[in-house]
Amino acid sequence: MECNLYSKIEESWNSENIALIDDASNKQINYQELGNLVAEISLNLQGYGVSENQAVVLLLDKSIHSIATMLACLKLGACYIPLDPNIPKARLDYILQLSQPKLIIYSDRDLQLPDYHRLEVLQDHNAKNISFEILKSDNPRTYPTGCAYVIFTSGSTGNPKGVQVGHHSIVAFLKAVSKQVSYDEHTVFLNTSPLFFDASVLDIYMTLSRKGTLVLYTPTAFPRALPKLISKYRITDTLMVSTLLKLFASPYSGFEREDLSSLKAVWYGAEPCPVGVLRKIKQACPNILFIHGYGPTEVTHTALLYTTTELPDGNSYLPIGLPLAGLTARIVPSDPAEPYVGELFLAGEQVMLGYLGDTAGMRFTELDGKTYYKTNDIVRIDENGYYHFLGRNDDAVKISGHFVHTTEVEAAVNSICGVHASTVIVTETCQADISRNVLTLYYDGNITESELHEQLLNCLPHYMVPENVRKLSNSSSVILPSGKLDKKKLKELVDEY
């Protein structure tokens, strides 16, 4: 079937190439072996009662076996739900109640769930002394036909939402990307994103469908091993969230001392990344291709793409580019006088099937007979037709009569050398019985408050420069398991300030 993702992967089973390398276990598997492992696991899952339109929750660390289990679910027409193995119990309970999977596969965790009964242990064929336990439900939820996976969003604004993505959306995404970026059997892709973060979708399915080699790696807080891995495995492509890319390009990683000559392309996204960071990488890899991807989880990894080998002067940000083939982008302006600035709406095959349990069609709207997903992101189109990300639609506040997006201020702050992380808080102050909104900036970094304030005056309109600038002391890690900035943690540090 044209839109079946597994059929695209299955075409690779006759290849003699190495399919997966797990750096943590020092194990590897070729395509024929991977095909056999997937077939074996799918038979086991069938024996446990897994069938079409059911879900399997995976509470597993990144490994050859966990990738094979994902593929086995797709082979059976079931969907998989990858979760952080260290997910807090309250969050896990909520997700399980909502998702009602047929099976829960996990390891190194004590799970006692009243609606599930324990099955026998599965032994991982590719790692010694590692086993997996299984819980089974007799009353699983029925999922939409063609659903491939469910990714749960961060839940920063409340309970997590389960984003259901179909086979056809992933196939359309891979096809559209292939028109702009080349992948083949010589591709060696370094995967740095966890399986429960949708950034890994490109790494896994693009590489395996092209008979390339996928190297599995889990970054640490200070990824000094990244440059060494690129040299060791002769990595040609990788995707890093912007936070990780900044660390990679920092003196702490030692990237300038390693042989990075094999590296042809670097994807980045999830958060803005200043051009100054990219320039450091280009000095080590003069011919490298930078790929800036923008896309909510709801639109299958990447909706707009910008590729370049040349970087502009200064320390601004690259555009998020143009919509992928098969997607329609539409700007809905809040001010008729600025028709090229507004909220971004997206329509096309890559748009999700819907949120798990959402029957009201939340975040969808009809315009001119077409159904659009409302991203809640504010963008602008420049004179060349490229889209630029400005901020979130829900972070606008009025300062001195001007609408200001706090994410736009944070982007400017984070572009300044010496700033590691920041958050902008809006507070209300009252003087002479007149109340007004005030921006207060809290940041972590090795630049002084006065130096930072001075630089902000040079890159932001005066009304967007925070009135108060505060450097956080004794800040702990503010990086999420996905590699993105943990703004909730950052705000907790602010509250302790």
Tab-separated table of C-alpha atoms in Angstrom, residues 302-495:
chain	number	residue	atom	x	y	z
A	302	THR	CA	8.640	19.425	9.943
A	303	ALA	CA	6.210	21.635	8.061
A	304	LEU	CA	8.531	24.357	6.748
A	305	LEU	CA	12.153	23.920	5.740
A	306	TYR	CA	15.067	26.207	5.005
A	307	THR	CA	18.368	24.884	3.653
A	308	THR	CA	21.571	26.825	3.100
A	309	THR	CA	25.333	26.496	2.921
A	310	GLU	CA	25.824	30.252	3.310
A	311	LEU	CA	25.292	32.243	6.485
A	312	PRO	CA	24.419	35.947	6.803
A	313	ASP	CA	26.512	38.369	8.807
A	314	GLY	CA	25.600	39.182	12.377
A	315	ASN	CA	23.943	36.965	14.950
A	316	SER	CA	20.346	36.902	13.761
A	317	TYR	CA	18.251	33.805	13.009
A	318	LEU	CA	17.716	31.941	9.752
A	319	PRO	CA	14.184	31.843	8.313
A	320	ILE	CA	12.055	28.768	8.921
A	321	GLY	CA	11.775	28.639	5.137
A	322	LEU	CA	8.940	27.486	2.926
A	323	PRO	CA	6.165	24.888	3.351
A	324	LEU	CA	7.028	21.332	2.323
A	325	ALA	CA	5.378	19.987	-0.822
A	326	GLY	CA	1.844	18.884	-0.054
A	327	LEU	CA	1.323	21.434	2.722
A	328	THR	CA	-0.586	24.695	2.491
A	329	ALA	CA	0.466	27.542	4.786
A	330	ARG	CA	-1.782	30.488	5.502
A	331	ILE	CA	-1.208	33.561	7.621
A	332	VAL	CA	-4.171	34.928	9.554
A	333	PRO	CA	-3.203	38.507	10.483
A	334	SER	CA	-4.445	40.156	13.662
A	335	ASP	CA	-3.847	43.585	12.121
A	336	PRO	CA	-5.202	44.179	8.567
A	337	ALA	CA	-2.490	46.797	8.102
A	338	GLU	CA	0.130	44.017	8.374
A	339	PRO	CA	-1.151	41.196	6.134
A	340	TYR	CA	2.215	39.412	6.112
A	341	VAL	CA	2.349	39.020	9.897
A	342	GLY	CA	-0.009	36.763	11.802
A	343	GLU	CA	-0.821	33.292	13.103
A	344	LEU	CA	0.297	30.386	10.937
A	345	PHE	CA	-2.358	27.899	9.817
A	346	LEU	CA	-1.336	24.633	8.104
A	347	ALA	CA	-3.271	22.139	5.976
A	348	GLY	CA	-2.290	18.980	4.098
A	349	GLU	CA	-1.427	15.298	4.387
A	350	GLN	CA	1.076	15.780	7.183
A	351	VAL	CA	-1.509	17.150	9.619
A	352	MET	CA	-2.286	14.773	12.482
A	353	LEU	CA	-5.344	12.534	12.685
A	354	GLY	CA	-6.351	14.407	15.829
A	355	TYR	CA	-5.691	14.533	19.554
A	356	LEU	CA	-6.343	11.341	21.472
A	357	GLY	CA	-9.793	11.555	23.043
A	358	ASP	CA	-10.628	14.875	21.378
A	359	THR	CA	-14.013	14.709	19.671
A	360	ALA	CA	-14.452	18.456	19.302
A	361	GLY	CA	-11.705	18.983	16.717
A	362	MET	CA	-9.695	21.267	18.968
A	363	ARG	CA	-7.174	23.460	17.098
A	364	PHE	CA	-8.815	22.793	13.707
A	365	THR	CA	-10.696	25.383	11.700
A	366	GLU	CA	-12.373	25.619	8.285
A	367	LEU	CA	-11.273	28.365	5.893
A	368	ASP	CA	-12.465	28.568	2.293
A	369	GLY	CA	-13.516	24.926	2.333
A	370	LYS	CA	-10.176	23.613	3.648
A	371	THR	CA	-9.420	22.282	7.129
A	372	TYR	CA	-6.437	23.965	8.789
A	373	TYR	CA	-4.487	23.237	11.937
A	374	LYS	CA	-4.001	26.393	14.020
A	375	THR	CA	-0.371	26.399	15.145
A	376	ASN	CA	-0.698	29.284	17.623
A	377	ASP	CA	2.651	30.526	16.262
A	378	ILE	CA	3.146	34.046	14.940
A	379	VAL	CA	5.175	34.332	11.726
A	380	ARG	CA	5.984	36.894	9.070
A	381	ILE	CA	6.804	36.556	5.388
A	382	ASP	CA	9.804	38.512	4.084
A	383	GLU	CA	10.274	40.096	0.672
A	384	ASN	CA	11.657	36.795	-0.703
A	385	GLY	CA	8.649	34.807	0.429
A	386	TYR	CA	10.417	33.069	3.321
A	387	TYR	CA	8.650	32.594	6.640
A	388	HIS	CA	10.195	33.786	9.912
A	389	PHE	CA	9.137	32.641	13.378
A	390	LEU	CA	8.274	35.556	15.698
A	391	GLY	CA	6.727	33.942	18.770
A	392	ARG	CA	3.661	32.329	20.241
A	393	ASN	CA	0.186	33.757	19.845
A	394	ASP	CA	-0.487	33.228	23.537
A	395	ASP	CA	2.535	35.106	24.887
A	396	ALA	CA	1.591	38.581	23.688
A	397	VAL	CA	1.438	41.368	26.248
A	398	LYS	CA	0.988	45.095	25.891
A	399	ILE	CA	4.007	47.161	26.982
A	400	SER	CA	3.844	50.952	26.707
A	401	GLY	CA	1.049	50.600	24.140
A	402	HIS	CA	2.926	48.050	22.026
A	403	PHE	CA	2.126	44.360	21.693
A	404	VAL	CA	5.235	42.409	22.665
A	405	HIS	CA	5.763	38.643	22.383
A	406	THR	CA	7.888	37.439	25.282
A	407	THR	CA	9.324	34.624	23.145
A	408	GLU	CA	10.631	37.228	20.706
A	409	VAL	CA	12.414	38.992	23.568
A	410	GLU	CA	13.791	35.664	24.820
A	411	ALA	CA	15.042	34.849	21.310
A	412	ALA	CA	16.980	38.118	21.255
A	413	VAL	CA	18.404	37.427	24.714
A	414	ASN	CA	19.447	33.883	23.804
A	415	SER	CA	21.247	35.122	20.696
A	416	ILE	CA	23.717	37.064	22.854
A	417	CYS	CA	27.038	35.366	23.535
A	418	GLY	CA	27.303	34.310	27.157
A	419	VAL	CA	23.594	33.600	27.728
A	420	HIS	CA	22.802	29.929	28.358
A	421	ALA	CA	19.080	30.159	29.075
A	422	SER	CA	16.507	32.829	29.821
A	423	THR	CA	12.896	33.526	30.577
A	424	VAL	CA	10.907	36.745	30.506
A	425	ILE	CA	8.265	37.335	33.171
A	426	VAL	CA	5.450	39.864	32.892
A	427	THR	CA	4.514	41.608	36.122
A	428	GLU	CA	2.270	44.533	36.931
A	429	THR	CA	3.577	47.544	38.786
A	430	CYS	CA	1.651	50.474	40.176
A	431	GLN	CA	2.907	54.036	40.567
A	432	ALA	CA	0.749	57.021	41.478
A	433	ASP	CA	-2.339	54.784	41.167
A	434	ILE	CA	-1.397	53.959	37.565
A	435	SER	CA	-0.717	50.289	36.819
A	436	ARG	CA	1.402	49.102	33.920
A	437	ASN	CA	2.991	45.906	32.627
A	438	VAL	CA	6.723	45.454	33.117
A	439	LEU	CA	9.084	42.902	31.568
A	440	THR	CA	11.581	41.255	33.899
A	441	LEU	CA	14.345	39.088	32.451
A	442	TYR	CA	15.933	36.221	34.369
A	443	TYR	CA	18.867	34.437	32.801
A	444	ASP	CA	21.648	31.936	33.359
A	445	GLY	CA	25.034	32.677	31.810
A	446	ASN	CA	28.488	34.206	32.176
A	447	ILE	CA	27.614	37.770	31.183
A	448	THR	CA	26.867	40.547	33.672
A	449	GLU	CA	23.448	42.151	34.038
A	450	SER	CA	24.687	45.538	32.861
A	451	GLU	CA	26.479	44.068	29.825
A	452	LEU	CA	23.379	42.122	28.825
A	453	HIS	CA	21.110	45.136	29.219
A	454	GLU	CA	23.474	47.233	27.094
A	455	GLN	CA	23.483	44.652	24.286
A	456	LEU	CA	19.694	44.351	24.348
A	457	LEU	CA	19.410	48.101	23.805
A	458	ASN	CA	21.348	47.602	20.568
A	459	CYS	CA	19.132	44.854	19.160
A	460	LEU	CA	15.594	45.510	20.427
A	461	PRO	CA	13.199	48.477	20.324
A	462	HIS	CA	13.310	50.312	23.639
A	463	TYR	CA	9.835	49.124	24.656
A	464	MET	CA	10.890	45.480	24.236
A	465	VAL	CA	13.970	45.734	26.448
A	466	PRO	CA	13.155	44.283	29.885
A	467	GLU	CA	13.033	46.924	32.561
A	468	ASN	CA	14.597	44.556	35.063
A	469	VAL	CA	17.465	42.180	34.285
A	470	ARG	CA	18.337	39.533	36.891
A	471	LYS	CA	21.079	36.909	36.729
A	472	LEU	CA	20.188	33.597	38.373
A	473	SER	CA	22.667	32.164	40.851
A	474	ASN	CA	23.182	28.492	41.718
A	475	SER	CA	21.070	27.404	38.743
A	476	SER	CA	20.852	23.660	38.159
A	477	SER	CA	20.221	21.875	34.877
A	478	VAL	CA	17.412	23.400	32.829
A	479	ILE	CA	17.511	20.871	29.977
A	480	LEU	CA	14.626	18.440	29.393
A	481	PRO	CA	15.200	14.779	28.391
A	482	SER	CA	14.192	15.812	24.859
A	483	GLY	CA	17.078	18.288	24.813
A	484	LYS	CA	14.797	21.313	24.794
A	485	LEU	CA	14.925	24.100	27.358
A	486	ASP	CA	12.903	23.321	30.483
A	487	LYS	CA	11.099	26.633	30.894
A	488	LYS	CA	9.063	25.273	33.788
A	489	LYS	CA	12.286	24.518	35.684
A	490	LEU	CA	13.667	27.901	34.723
A	491	LYS	CA	10.565	29.610	36.085
A	492	GLU	CA	10.858	27.573	39.306
A	493	LEU	CA	14.361	28.965	39.721
A	494	VAL	CA	12.915	32.430	39.190
A	495	ASP	CA	10.380	31.821	41.961
